[in-house]
PDB file of C-alpha atoms in Angstrom:
ATOM      1  CA  MET H  14      85.726 118.173 148.125  1.00  0.00           C
ATOM      2  CA  ASN H  15      84.986 118.312 151.895  1.00  0.00           C
ATOM      3  CA  ALA H  16      87.066 115.961 154.071  1.00  0.00           C
ATOM      4  CA  ASN H  17      85.466 112.525 154.553  1.00  0.00           C
ATOM      5  CA  ARG H  18      82.961 113.241 151.807  1.00  0.00           C
ATOM      6  CA  GLU H  19      81.869 110.201 149.707  1.00  0.00           C
ATOM      7  CA  ILE H  20      80.395 110.171 146.216  1.00  0.00           C
ATOM      8  CA  LEU H  21      78.825 107.048 144.749  1.00  0.00           C
ATOM      9  CA  ILE H  22      78.617 106.921 140.988  1.00  0.00           C
ATOM     10  CA  ARG H  23      76.127 104.440 139.868  1.00  0.00           C
ATOM     11  CA  ASN H  24      73.900 103.308 136.955  1.00  0.00           C
ATOM     12  CA  SER H  25      76.531 104.010 134.133  1.00  0.00           C
ATOM     13  CA  ASP H  26      76.181 102.172 130.953  1.00  0.00           C
ATOM     14  CA  ALA H  27      79.848 101.206 131.056  1.00  0.00           C
ATOM     15  CA  ILE H  28      83.147 101.916 132.880  1.00  0.00           C
ATOM     16  CA  LEU H  29      86.107 101.828 130.586  1.00  0.00           C
ATOM     17  CA  THR H  30      89.129 100.624 132.733  1.00  0.00           C
ATOM     18  CA  MET H  31      91.922 101.473 130.293  1.00  0.00           C
ATOM     19  CA  ASP H  32      93.899  98.669 131.989  1.00  0.00           C
ATOM     20  CA  ASP H  33      96.113  96.293 129.968  1.00  0.00           C
ATOM     21  CA  ASP H  34      93.201  94.090 129.117  1.00  0.00           C
ATOM     22  CA  ARG H  35      90.932  97.074 128.099  1.00  0.00           C
ATOM     23  CA  ARG H  36      88.095  95.715 130.307  1.00  0.00           C
ATOM     24  CA  VAL H  37      84.717  97.332 130.126  1.00  0.00           C
ATOM     25  CA  LEU H  38      82.769  96.883 133.409  1.00  0.00           C
ATOM     26  CA  VAL H  39      78.954  96.875 133.196  1.00  0.00           C
ATOM     27  CA  ARG H  40      76.662  97.282 136.106  1.00  0.00           C
ATOM     28  CA  HIS H  41      79.469  98.305 138.421  1.00  0.00           C
ATOM     29  CA  ASP H  42      79.402 101.383 140.908  1.00  0.00           C
ATOM     30  CA  ILE H  43      82.432 103.731 141.703  1.00  0.00           C
ATOM     31  CA  LEU H  44      82.920 104.897 145.326  1.00  0.00           C
ATOM     32  CA  LEU H  45      85.010 108.027 145.780  1.00  0.00           C
ATOM     33  CA  ARG H  46      86.222 109.057 149.237  1.00  0.00           C
ATOM     34  CA  ASP H  47      88.161 112.282 149.676  1.00  0.00           C
ATOM     35  CA  GLY H  48      88.673 112.673 145.876  1.00  0.00           C
ATOM     36  CA  LYS H  49      90.155 109.167 145.414  1.00  0.00           C
ATOM     37  CA  ILE H  50      88.561 106.063 143.996  1.00  0.00           C
ATOM     38  CA  VAL H  51      88.290 103.495 146.788  1.00  0.00           C
ATOM     39  CA  SER H  52      86.062 100.873 145.359  1.00  0.00           C
ATOM     40  CA  VAL H  53      84.686  99.645 142.019  1.00  0.00           C
ATOM     41  CA  ALA H  54      82.229  96.864 142.284  1.00  0.00           C
ATOM     42  CA  PRO H  55      78.497  96.001 141.652  1.00  0.00           C
ATOM     43  CA  ASP H  56      75.877  97.340 143.970  1.00  0.00           C
ATOM     44  CA  LEU H  57      78.028  99.363 146.399  1.00  0.00           C
ATOM     45  CA  GLU H  58      76.298 100.699 149.559  1.00  0.00           C
ATOM     46  CA  ARG H  59      75.464 104.471 149.508  1.00  0.00           C
ATOM     47  CA  LYS H  60      76.987 106.382 152.336  1.00  0.00           C
ATOM     48  CA  GLY H  61      77.190 109.955 150.908  1.00  0.00           C
ATOM     49  CA  HIS H  62      76.154 111.782 147.763  1.00  0.00           C
ATOM     50  CA  GLU H  63      75.069 109.786 144.894  1.00  0.00           C
ATOM     51  CA  VAL H  64      75.431 110.564 141.129  1.00  0.00           C
ATOM     52  CA  ASP H  65      73.139 108.877 138.607  1.00  0.00           C
ATOM     53  CA  ALA H  66      75.301 108.228 135.558  1.00  0.00           C
ATOM     54  CA  ARG H  67      72.526 106.536 133.550  1.00  0.00           C
ATOM     55  CA  GLY H  68      73.177 106.902 129.906  1.00  0.00           C
ATOM     56  CA  CYS H  69      76.896 107.788 130.489  1.00  0.00           C
ATOM     57  CA  VAL H  70      80.071 105.968 129.853  1.00  0.00           C
ATOM     58  CA  VAL H  71      82.738 106.516 132.662  1.00  0.00           C
ATOM     59  CA  THR H  72      86.365 106.827 131.535  1.00  0.00           C
ATOM     60  CA  PRO H  73      89.564 107.757 133.445  1.00  0.00           C
ATOM     61  CA  GLY H  74      90.631 111.359 133.410  1.00  0.00           C
ATOM     62  CA  LEU H  75      91.781 112.299 129.886  1.00  0.00           C
ATOM     63  CA  VAL H  76      94.959 114.204 130.691  1.00  0.00           C
ATOM     64  CA  ASN H  77      97.418 115.628 128.212  1.00  0.00           C
ATOM     65  CA  THR H  78     100.774 114.825 129.769  1.00  0.00           C
ATOM     66  CA  HIS H  79     102.671 115.787 126.587  1.00  0.00           C
ATOM     67  CA  HIS H  80     102.590 119.502 126.193  1.00  0.00           C
ATOM     68  CA  HIS H  81     105.056 122.084 124.928  1.00  0.00           C
ATOM     69  CA  LEU H  82     104.942 125.439 126.910  1.00  0.00           C
ATOM     70  CA  TYR H  83     105.103 127.450 123.732  1.00  0.00           C
ATOM     71  CA  GLN H  84     101.766 125.937 122.610  1.00  0.00           C
ATOM     72  CA  THR H  85     100.139 127.903 125.462  1.00  0.00           C
ATOM     73  CA  LEU H  86     100.659 131.056 123.426  1.00  0.00           C
ATOM     74  CA  THR H  87      99.147 129.744 120.271  1.00  0.00           C
ATOM     75  CA  ARG H  88      95.984 128.297 121.572  1.00  0.00           C
ATOM     76  CA  ALA H  89      92.685 129.909 120.500  1.00  0.00           C
TER      77      ALA H  89
END
């Protein structure tokens, strides 16, 4: 991602927060700056590239943090 680049994700059907309360945000936008989330709110102002997430559900990165190195050899 280029320095100072902003990406606005809007129009998603839902944002799954995965916080302790398992909140689902509807009609919220996500603003990313330099690869980091800087704001999640309704109707954010577009300053850079815009992604239309209509028909999509936005989730946090699904990262497998529990992995055994030997499994790398057995994957297909």
